[in-house]
GROMACS .gro file of C-alpha atoms in nm:
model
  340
    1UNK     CA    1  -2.622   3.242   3.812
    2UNK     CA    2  -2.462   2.937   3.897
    3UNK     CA    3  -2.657   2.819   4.225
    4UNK     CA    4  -2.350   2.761   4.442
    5UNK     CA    5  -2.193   3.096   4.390
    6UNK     CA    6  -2.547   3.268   4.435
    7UNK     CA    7  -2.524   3.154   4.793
    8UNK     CA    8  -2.226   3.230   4.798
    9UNK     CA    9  -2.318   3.581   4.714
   10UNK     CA   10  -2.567   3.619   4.938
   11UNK     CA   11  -2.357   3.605   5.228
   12UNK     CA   12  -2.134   3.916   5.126
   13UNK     CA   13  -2.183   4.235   5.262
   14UNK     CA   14  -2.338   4.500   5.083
   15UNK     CA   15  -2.322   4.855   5.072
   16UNK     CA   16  -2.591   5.077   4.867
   17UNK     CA   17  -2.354   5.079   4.587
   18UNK     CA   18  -2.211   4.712   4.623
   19UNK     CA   19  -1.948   4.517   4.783
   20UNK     CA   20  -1.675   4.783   4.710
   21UNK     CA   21  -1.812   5.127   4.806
   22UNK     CA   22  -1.554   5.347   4.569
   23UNK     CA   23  -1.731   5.648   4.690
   24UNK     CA   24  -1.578   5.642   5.027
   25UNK     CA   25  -1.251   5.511   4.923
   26UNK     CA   26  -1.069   5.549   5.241
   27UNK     CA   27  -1.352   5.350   5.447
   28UNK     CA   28  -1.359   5.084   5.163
   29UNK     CA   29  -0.960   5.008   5.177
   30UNK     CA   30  -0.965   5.004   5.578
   31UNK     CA   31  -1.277   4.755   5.557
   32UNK     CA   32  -1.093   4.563   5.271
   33UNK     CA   33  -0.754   4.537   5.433
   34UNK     CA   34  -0.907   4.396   5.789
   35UNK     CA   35  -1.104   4.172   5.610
   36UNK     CA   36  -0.799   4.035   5.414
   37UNK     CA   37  -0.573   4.006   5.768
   38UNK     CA   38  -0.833   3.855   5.906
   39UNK     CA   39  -0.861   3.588   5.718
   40UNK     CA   40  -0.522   3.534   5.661
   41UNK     CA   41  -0.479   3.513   6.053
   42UNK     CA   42  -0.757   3.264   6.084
   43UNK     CA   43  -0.570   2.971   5.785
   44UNK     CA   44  -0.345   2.806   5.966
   45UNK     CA   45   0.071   2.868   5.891
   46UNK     CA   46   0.215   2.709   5.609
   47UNK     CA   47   0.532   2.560   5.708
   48UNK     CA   48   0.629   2.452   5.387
   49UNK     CA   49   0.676   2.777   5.247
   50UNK     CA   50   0.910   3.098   5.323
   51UNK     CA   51   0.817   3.409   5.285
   52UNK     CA   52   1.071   3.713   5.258
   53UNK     CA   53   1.023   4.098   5.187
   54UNK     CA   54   1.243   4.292   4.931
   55UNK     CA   55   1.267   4.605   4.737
   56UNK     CA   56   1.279   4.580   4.355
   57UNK     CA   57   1.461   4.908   4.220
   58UNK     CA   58   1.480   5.003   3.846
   59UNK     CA   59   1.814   4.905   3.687
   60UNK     CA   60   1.804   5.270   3.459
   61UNK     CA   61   1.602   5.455   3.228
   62UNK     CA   62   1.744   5.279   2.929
   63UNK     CA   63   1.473   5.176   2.668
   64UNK     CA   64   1.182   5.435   2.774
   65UNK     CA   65   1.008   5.446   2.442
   66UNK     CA   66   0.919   5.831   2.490
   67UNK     CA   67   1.258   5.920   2.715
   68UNK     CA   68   0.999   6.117   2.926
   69UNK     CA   69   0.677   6.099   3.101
   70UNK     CA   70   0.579   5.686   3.102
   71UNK     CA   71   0.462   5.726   2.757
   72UNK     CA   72   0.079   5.790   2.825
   73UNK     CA   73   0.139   6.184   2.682
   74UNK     CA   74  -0.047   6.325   3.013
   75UNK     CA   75   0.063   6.397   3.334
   76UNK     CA   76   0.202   6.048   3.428
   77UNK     CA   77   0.448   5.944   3.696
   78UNK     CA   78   0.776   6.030   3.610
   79UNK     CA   79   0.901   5.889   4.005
   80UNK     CA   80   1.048   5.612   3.909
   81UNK     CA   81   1.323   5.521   4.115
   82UNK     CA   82   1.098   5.486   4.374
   83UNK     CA   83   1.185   5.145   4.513
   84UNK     CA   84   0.854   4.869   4.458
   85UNK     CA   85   0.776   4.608   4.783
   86UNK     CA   86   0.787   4.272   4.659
   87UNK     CA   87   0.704   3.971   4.877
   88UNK     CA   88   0.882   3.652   4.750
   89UNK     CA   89   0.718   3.299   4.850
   90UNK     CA   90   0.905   3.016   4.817
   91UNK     CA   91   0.856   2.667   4.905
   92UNK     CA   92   1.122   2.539   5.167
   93UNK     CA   93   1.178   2.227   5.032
   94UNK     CA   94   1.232   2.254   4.660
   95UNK     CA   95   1.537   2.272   4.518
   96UNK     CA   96   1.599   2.588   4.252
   97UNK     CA   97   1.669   2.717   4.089
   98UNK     CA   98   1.282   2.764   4.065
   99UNK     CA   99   1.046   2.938   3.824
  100UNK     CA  100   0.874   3.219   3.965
  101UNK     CA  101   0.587   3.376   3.916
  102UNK     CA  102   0.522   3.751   3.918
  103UNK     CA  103   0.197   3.843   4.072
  104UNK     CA  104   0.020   4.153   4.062
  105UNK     CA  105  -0.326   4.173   4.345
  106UNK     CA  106  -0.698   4.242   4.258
  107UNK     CA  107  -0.873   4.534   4.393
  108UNK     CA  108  -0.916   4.746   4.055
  109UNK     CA  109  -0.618   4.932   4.092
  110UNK     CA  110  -0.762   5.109   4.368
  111UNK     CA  111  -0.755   4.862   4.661
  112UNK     CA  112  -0.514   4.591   4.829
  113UNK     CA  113  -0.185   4.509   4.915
  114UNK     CA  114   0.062   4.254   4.796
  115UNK     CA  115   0.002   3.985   5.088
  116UNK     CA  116  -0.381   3.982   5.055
  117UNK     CA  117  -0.316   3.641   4.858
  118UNK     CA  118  -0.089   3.466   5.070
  119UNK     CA  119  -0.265   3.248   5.203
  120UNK     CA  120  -0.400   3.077   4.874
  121UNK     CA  121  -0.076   3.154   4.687
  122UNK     CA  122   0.160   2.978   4.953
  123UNK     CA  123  -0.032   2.677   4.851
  124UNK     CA  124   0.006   2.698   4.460
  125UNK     CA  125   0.407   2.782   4.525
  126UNK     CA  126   0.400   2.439   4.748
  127UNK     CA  127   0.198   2.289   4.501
  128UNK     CA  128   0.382   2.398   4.222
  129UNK     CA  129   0.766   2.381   4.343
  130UNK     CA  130   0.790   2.758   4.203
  131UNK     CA  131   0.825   3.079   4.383
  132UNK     CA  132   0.545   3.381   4.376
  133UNK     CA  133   0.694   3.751   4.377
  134UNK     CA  134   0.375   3.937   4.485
  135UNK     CA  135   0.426   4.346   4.353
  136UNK     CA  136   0.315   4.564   4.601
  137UNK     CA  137   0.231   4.826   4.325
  138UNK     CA  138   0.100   5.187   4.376
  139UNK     CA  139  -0.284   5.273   4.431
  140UNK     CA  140  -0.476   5.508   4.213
  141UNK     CA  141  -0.562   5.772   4.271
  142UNK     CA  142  -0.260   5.899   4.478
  143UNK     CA  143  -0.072   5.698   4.145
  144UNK     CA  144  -0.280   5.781   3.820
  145UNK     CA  145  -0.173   5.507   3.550
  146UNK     CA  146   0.042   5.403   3.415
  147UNK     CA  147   0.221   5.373   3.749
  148UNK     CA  148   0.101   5.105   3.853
  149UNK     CA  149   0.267   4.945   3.529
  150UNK     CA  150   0.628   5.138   3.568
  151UNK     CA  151   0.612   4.973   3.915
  152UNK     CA  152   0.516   4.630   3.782
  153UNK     CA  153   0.827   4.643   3.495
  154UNK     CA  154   1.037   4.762   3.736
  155UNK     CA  155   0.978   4.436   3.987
  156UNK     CA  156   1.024   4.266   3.631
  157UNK     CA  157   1.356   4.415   3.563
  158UNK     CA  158   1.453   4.338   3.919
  159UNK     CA  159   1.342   4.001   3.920
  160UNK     CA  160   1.536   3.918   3.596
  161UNK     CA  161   1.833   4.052   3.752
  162UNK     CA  162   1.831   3.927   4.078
  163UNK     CA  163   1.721   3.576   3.990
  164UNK     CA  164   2.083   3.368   4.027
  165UNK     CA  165   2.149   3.563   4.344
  166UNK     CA  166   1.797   3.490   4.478
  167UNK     CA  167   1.782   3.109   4.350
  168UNK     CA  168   1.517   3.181   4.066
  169UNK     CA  169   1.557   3.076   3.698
  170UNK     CA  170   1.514   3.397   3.478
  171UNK     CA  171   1.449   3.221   3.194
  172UNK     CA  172   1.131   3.092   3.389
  173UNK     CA  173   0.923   3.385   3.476
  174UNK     CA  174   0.556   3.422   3.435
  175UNK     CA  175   0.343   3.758   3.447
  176UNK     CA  176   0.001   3.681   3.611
  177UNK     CA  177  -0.256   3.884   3.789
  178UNK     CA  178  -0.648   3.936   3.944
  179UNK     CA  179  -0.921   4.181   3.819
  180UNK     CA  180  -0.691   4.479   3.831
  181UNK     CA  181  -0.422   4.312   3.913
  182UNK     CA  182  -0.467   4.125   3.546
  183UNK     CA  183  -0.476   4.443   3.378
  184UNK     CA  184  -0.153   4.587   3.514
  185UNK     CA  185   0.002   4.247   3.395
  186UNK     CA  186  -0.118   4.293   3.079
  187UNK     CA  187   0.053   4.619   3.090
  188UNK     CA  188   0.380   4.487   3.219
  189UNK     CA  189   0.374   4.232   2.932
  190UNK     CA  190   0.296   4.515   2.700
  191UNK     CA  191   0.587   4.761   2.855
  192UNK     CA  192   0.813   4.466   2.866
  193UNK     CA  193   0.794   4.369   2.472
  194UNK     CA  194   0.810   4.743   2.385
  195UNK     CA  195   1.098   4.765   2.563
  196UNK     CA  196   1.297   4.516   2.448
  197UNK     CA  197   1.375   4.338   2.823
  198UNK     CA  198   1.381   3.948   2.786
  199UNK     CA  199   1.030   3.795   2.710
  200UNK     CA  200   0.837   3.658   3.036
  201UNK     CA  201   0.712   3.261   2.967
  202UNK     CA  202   0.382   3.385   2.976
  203UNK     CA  203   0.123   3.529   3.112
  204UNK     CA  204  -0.222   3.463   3.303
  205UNK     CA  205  -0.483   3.761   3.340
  206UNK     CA  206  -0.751   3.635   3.594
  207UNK     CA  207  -1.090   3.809   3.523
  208UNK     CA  208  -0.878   4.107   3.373
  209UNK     CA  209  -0.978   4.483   3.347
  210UNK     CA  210  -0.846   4.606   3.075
  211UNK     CA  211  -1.075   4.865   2.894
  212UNK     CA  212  -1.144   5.208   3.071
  213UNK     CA  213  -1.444   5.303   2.765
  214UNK     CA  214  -1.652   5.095   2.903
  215UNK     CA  215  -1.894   5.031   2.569
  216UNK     CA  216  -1.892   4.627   2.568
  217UNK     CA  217  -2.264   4.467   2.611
  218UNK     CA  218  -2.123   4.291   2.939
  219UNK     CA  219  -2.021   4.656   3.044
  220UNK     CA  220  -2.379   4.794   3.022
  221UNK     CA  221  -2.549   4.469   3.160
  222UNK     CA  222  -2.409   4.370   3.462
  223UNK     CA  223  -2.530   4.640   3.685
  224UNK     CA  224  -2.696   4.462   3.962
  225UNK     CA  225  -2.529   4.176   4.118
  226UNK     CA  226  -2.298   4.387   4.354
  227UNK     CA  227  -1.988   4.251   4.296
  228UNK     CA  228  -1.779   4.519   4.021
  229UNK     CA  229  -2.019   4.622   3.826
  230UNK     CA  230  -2.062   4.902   3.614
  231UNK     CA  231  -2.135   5.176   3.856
  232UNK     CA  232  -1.772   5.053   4.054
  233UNK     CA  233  -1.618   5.039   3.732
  234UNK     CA  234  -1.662   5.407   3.611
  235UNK     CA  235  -1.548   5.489   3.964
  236UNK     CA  236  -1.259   5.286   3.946
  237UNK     CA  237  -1.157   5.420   3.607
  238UNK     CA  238  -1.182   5.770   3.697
  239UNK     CA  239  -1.020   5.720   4.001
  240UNK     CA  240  -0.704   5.534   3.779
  241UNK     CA  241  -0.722   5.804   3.491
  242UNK     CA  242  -0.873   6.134   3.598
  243UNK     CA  243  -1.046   6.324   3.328
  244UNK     CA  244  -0.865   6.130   3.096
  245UNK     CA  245  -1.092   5.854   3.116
  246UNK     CA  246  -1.288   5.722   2.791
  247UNK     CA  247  -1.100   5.954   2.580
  248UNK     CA  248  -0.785   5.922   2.327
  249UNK     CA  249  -0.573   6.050   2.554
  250UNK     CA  250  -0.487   5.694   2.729
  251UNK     CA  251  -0.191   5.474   2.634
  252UNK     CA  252  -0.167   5.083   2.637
  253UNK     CA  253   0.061   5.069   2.957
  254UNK     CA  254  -0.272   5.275   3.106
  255UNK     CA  255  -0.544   4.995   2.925
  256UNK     CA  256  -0.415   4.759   2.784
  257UNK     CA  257  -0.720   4.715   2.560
  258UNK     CA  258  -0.604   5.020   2.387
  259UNK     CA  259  -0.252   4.816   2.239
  260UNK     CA  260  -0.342   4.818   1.862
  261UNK     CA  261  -0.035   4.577   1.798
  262UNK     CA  262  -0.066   4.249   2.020
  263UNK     CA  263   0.180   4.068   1.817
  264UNK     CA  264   0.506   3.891   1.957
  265UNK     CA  265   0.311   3.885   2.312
  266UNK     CA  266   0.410   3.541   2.529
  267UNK     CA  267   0.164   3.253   2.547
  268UNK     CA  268  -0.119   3.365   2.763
  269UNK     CA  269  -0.425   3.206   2.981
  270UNK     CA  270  -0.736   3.419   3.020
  271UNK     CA  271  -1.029   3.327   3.212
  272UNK     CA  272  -1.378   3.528   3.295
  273UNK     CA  273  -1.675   3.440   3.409
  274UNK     CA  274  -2.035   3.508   3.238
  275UNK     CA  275  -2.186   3.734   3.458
  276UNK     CA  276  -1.837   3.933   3.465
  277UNK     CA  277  -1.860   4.335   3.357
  278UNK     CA  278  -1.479   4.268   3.157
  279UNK     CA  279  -1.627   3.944   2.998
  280UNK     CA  280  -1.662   4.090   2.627
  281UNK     CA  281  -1.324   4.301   2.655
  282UNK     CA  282  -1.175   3.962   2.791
  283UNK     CA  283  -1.313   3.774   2.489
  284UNK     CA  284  -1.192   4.041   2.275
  285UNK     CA  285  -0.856   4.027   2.374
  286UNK     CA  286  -0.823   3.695   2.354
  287UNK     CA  287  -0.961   3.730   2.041
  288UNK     CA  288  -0.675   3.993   1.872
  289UNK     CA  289  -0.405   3.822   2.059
  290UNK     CA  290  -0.511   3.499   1.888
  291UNK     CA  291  -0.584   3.683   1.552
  292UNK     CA  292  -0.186   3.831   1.555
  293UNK     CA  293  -0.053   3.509   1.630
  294UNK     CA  294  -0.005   3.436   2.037
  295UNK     CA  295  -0.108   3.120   2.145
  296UNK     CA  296  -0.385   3.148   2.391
  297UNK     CA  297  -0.597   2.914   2.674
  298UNK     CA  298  -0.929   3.068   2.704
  299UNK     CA  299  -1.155   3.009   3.006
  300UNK     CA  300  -1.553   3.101   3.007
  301UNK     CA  301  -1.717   2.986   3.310
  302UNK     CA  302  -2.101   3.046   3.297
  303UNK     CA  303  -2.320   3.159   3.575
  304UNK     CA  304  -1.988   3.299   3.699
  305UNK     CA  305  -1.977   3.665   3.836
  306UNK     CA  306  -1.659   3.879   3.921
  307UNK     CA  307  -1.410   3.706   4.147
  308UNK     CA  308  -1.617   3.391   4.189
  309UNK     CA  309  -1.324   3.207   4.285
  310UNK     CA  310  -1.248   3.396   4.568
  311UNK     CA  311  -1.611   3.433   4.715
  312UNK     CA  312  -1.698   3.034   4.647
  313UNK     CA  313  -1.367   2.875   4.644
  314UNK     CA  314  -1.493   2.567   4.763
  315UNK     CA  315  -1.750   2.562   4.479
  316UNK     CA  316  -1.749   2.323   4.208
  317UNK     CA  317  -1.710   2.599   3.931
  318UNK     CA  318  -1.404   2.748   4.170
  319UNK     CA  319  -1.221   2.433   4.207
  320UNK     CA  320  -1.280   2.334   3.804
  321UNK     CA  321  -1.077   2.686   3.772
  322UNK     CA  322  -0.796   2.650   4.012
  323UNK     CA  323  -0.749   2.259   3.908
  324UNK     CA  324  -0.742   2.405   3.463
  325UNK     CA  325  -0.498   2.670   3.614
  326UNK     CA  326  -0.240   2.506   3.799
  327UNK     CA  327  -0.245   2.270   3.530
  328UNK     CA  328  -0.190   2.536   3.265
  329UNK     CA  329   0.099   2.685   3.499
  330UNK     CA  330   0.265   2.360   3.540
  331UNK     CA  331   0.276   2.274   3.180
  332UNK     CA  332   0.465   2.639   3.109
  333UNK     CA  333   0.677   2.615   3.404
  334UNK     CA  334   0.737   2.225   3.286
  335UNK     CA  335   0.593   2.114   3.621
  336UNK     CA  336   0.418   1.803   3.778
  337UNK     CA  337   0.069   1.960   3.921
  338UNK     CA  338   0.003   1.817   4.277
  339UNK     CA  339  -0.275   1.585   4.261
  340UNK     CA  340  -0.639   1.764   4.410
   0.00000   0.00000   0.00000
């Protein structure tokens, strides 16, 4: 382990079973939530950057590839003109229309909210000149997938839509997300393609989670370091798929590892850390994309465990990331990175 983030480790609470206690999910989200708000009210207001709250609404059921149940052939969510909270950052003093990107929260698709990230994304829209529209997506278990990804294509749909009225460029949307925030933008990409809506620019999967089997080696090996590991994993999975967990009866728009056919997928930016449960379905799907022809940037960071960016941000391997990332957004958005 990298020595800066093993300090930085040591310093996080732990439960017995890790930093994110899935067995007492209600506890764990409170915790999670006042942790998040509280750091957010402790960084200082940006001024340079606007922050409004809208509801993204589905234009029609038009292009469902099954006409039915959100194609996972179980019991998925068939609610879906249920209106999805986005929060939309923009920086105040760049002129649009701006490219936007469309940004789905970490907390294994079990935890968080859509403004958890504020703080750190206000300063890559400022940085950037682009806006952020943050999903506010639905929780498992109360949501069993692929809800989570209806919800995520339907802030897409909206976004496309809405982009002239709301001073975006539509032709300059990315798809980007955290842990399980990556994999429900991985599913988004996936729902998007299959349904013939207008391709995103790309898309970025931070540290994605994106396999429910669980079977990798870096699935059985990281066990111990606290942060997402196995144990939290199976938890999470179950929680996101029921008893339909680790068997055949799980579509791509559920786990995205699943997709057999990766082909015609945008450009796309994957990083993972070493010491990271999803690094060898990470690799892998970097791998296939690459193999059926979509240009990828892959990222492994060594001595790097789950969300190591967000625990040491002010470490050397964090800022490395964050510098090869904004750079990698600003060349697809056709951007001039802020200098560090």
């Amino acid at each position: 382990m990298d020595q800066e983030l093993s300090l930085a480790l040591a310093a996080v609470p732990m439960t017995p079973n890790g930093a994110f206690d899935l067995t007492d999910l209600a506890t764990t989200r409170a915790a999670f939530r006042a942790q998040a708000e509280s750091a957010a009210e402790s960084s200082p207001a940006n001024p340079s950057v606007a922050v409004e709250e809208h509801l993204a609404t589905r234009a029609g059921r038009a292009g469902r590839p099954d006409g039915g149940d959100g194609g996972d052939g179980g019991d998925g969510p068939d609610d879906l003109d249920v209106p999805v909270p986005v929060r939309l950052l923009r920086p105040t003093t760049a002129s649009g229309p701006l490219p936007v990107l469309l940004w789905f929260h970490g907390g294994g698709q079990v935890l968080g909210f859509a403004a958890q990230d504020e703080p750190w994304l206000g300063e890559l829209a400022a940085s950037l000149g682009c806006a952020v529209a943050s999903v506010d997506y639905r929780l498992a278990p109360e949501t069993p997938a692929p809800g989570a990804a209806e919800d995520g294509f339907t802030a897409y749909q909206w976004l496309c839509r809405e982009a002239e009225a709301l001073g975006l460029d539509a032709t300059r949307i990315g798809i980007a997300g955290q842990s399980g925030g990556g994999g429900i933008a991985a599913a988004t990409t996936l729902l998007v393609r299959d349904r013939g809506a207008a391709a995103p620019l790309f898309q970025s999967l931070t540290y994605p989670m994106l396999d429910d089997r669980n079977r990798t080696a870096s699935s059985h090996e990281i066990t111990d370091i606290g942060i997402w590991d196995r144990s939290t994993n199976l938890l999470a999975w179950q929680a996101i798929l029921g008893d339909r967990a680790g068997t055949e009866d799980v579509c791509p728009y559920a786990a995205p590892a699943r997709a057999a056919d990766l082909a015609e997928l945008p450009p796309t930016f994957i990083t993972v850390g070493d010491l990271d449960c999803f690094r060898d379905e990470d690799l892998d799907y970097a791998a296939r994309l690459r193999a059926q022809g979509v240009p990828v940037e892959l990222h492994l960071y060594p001595g790097a465990y789950h969300a190591f960016d967000l625990i040491a941000p002010g470490s050397r391997l964090a800022t490395a990331f964050h510098r090869t990332w904004f750079d990698y957004l600003a060349r697809q958005f056709d951007a001039v990175p802020v200098a560090a």
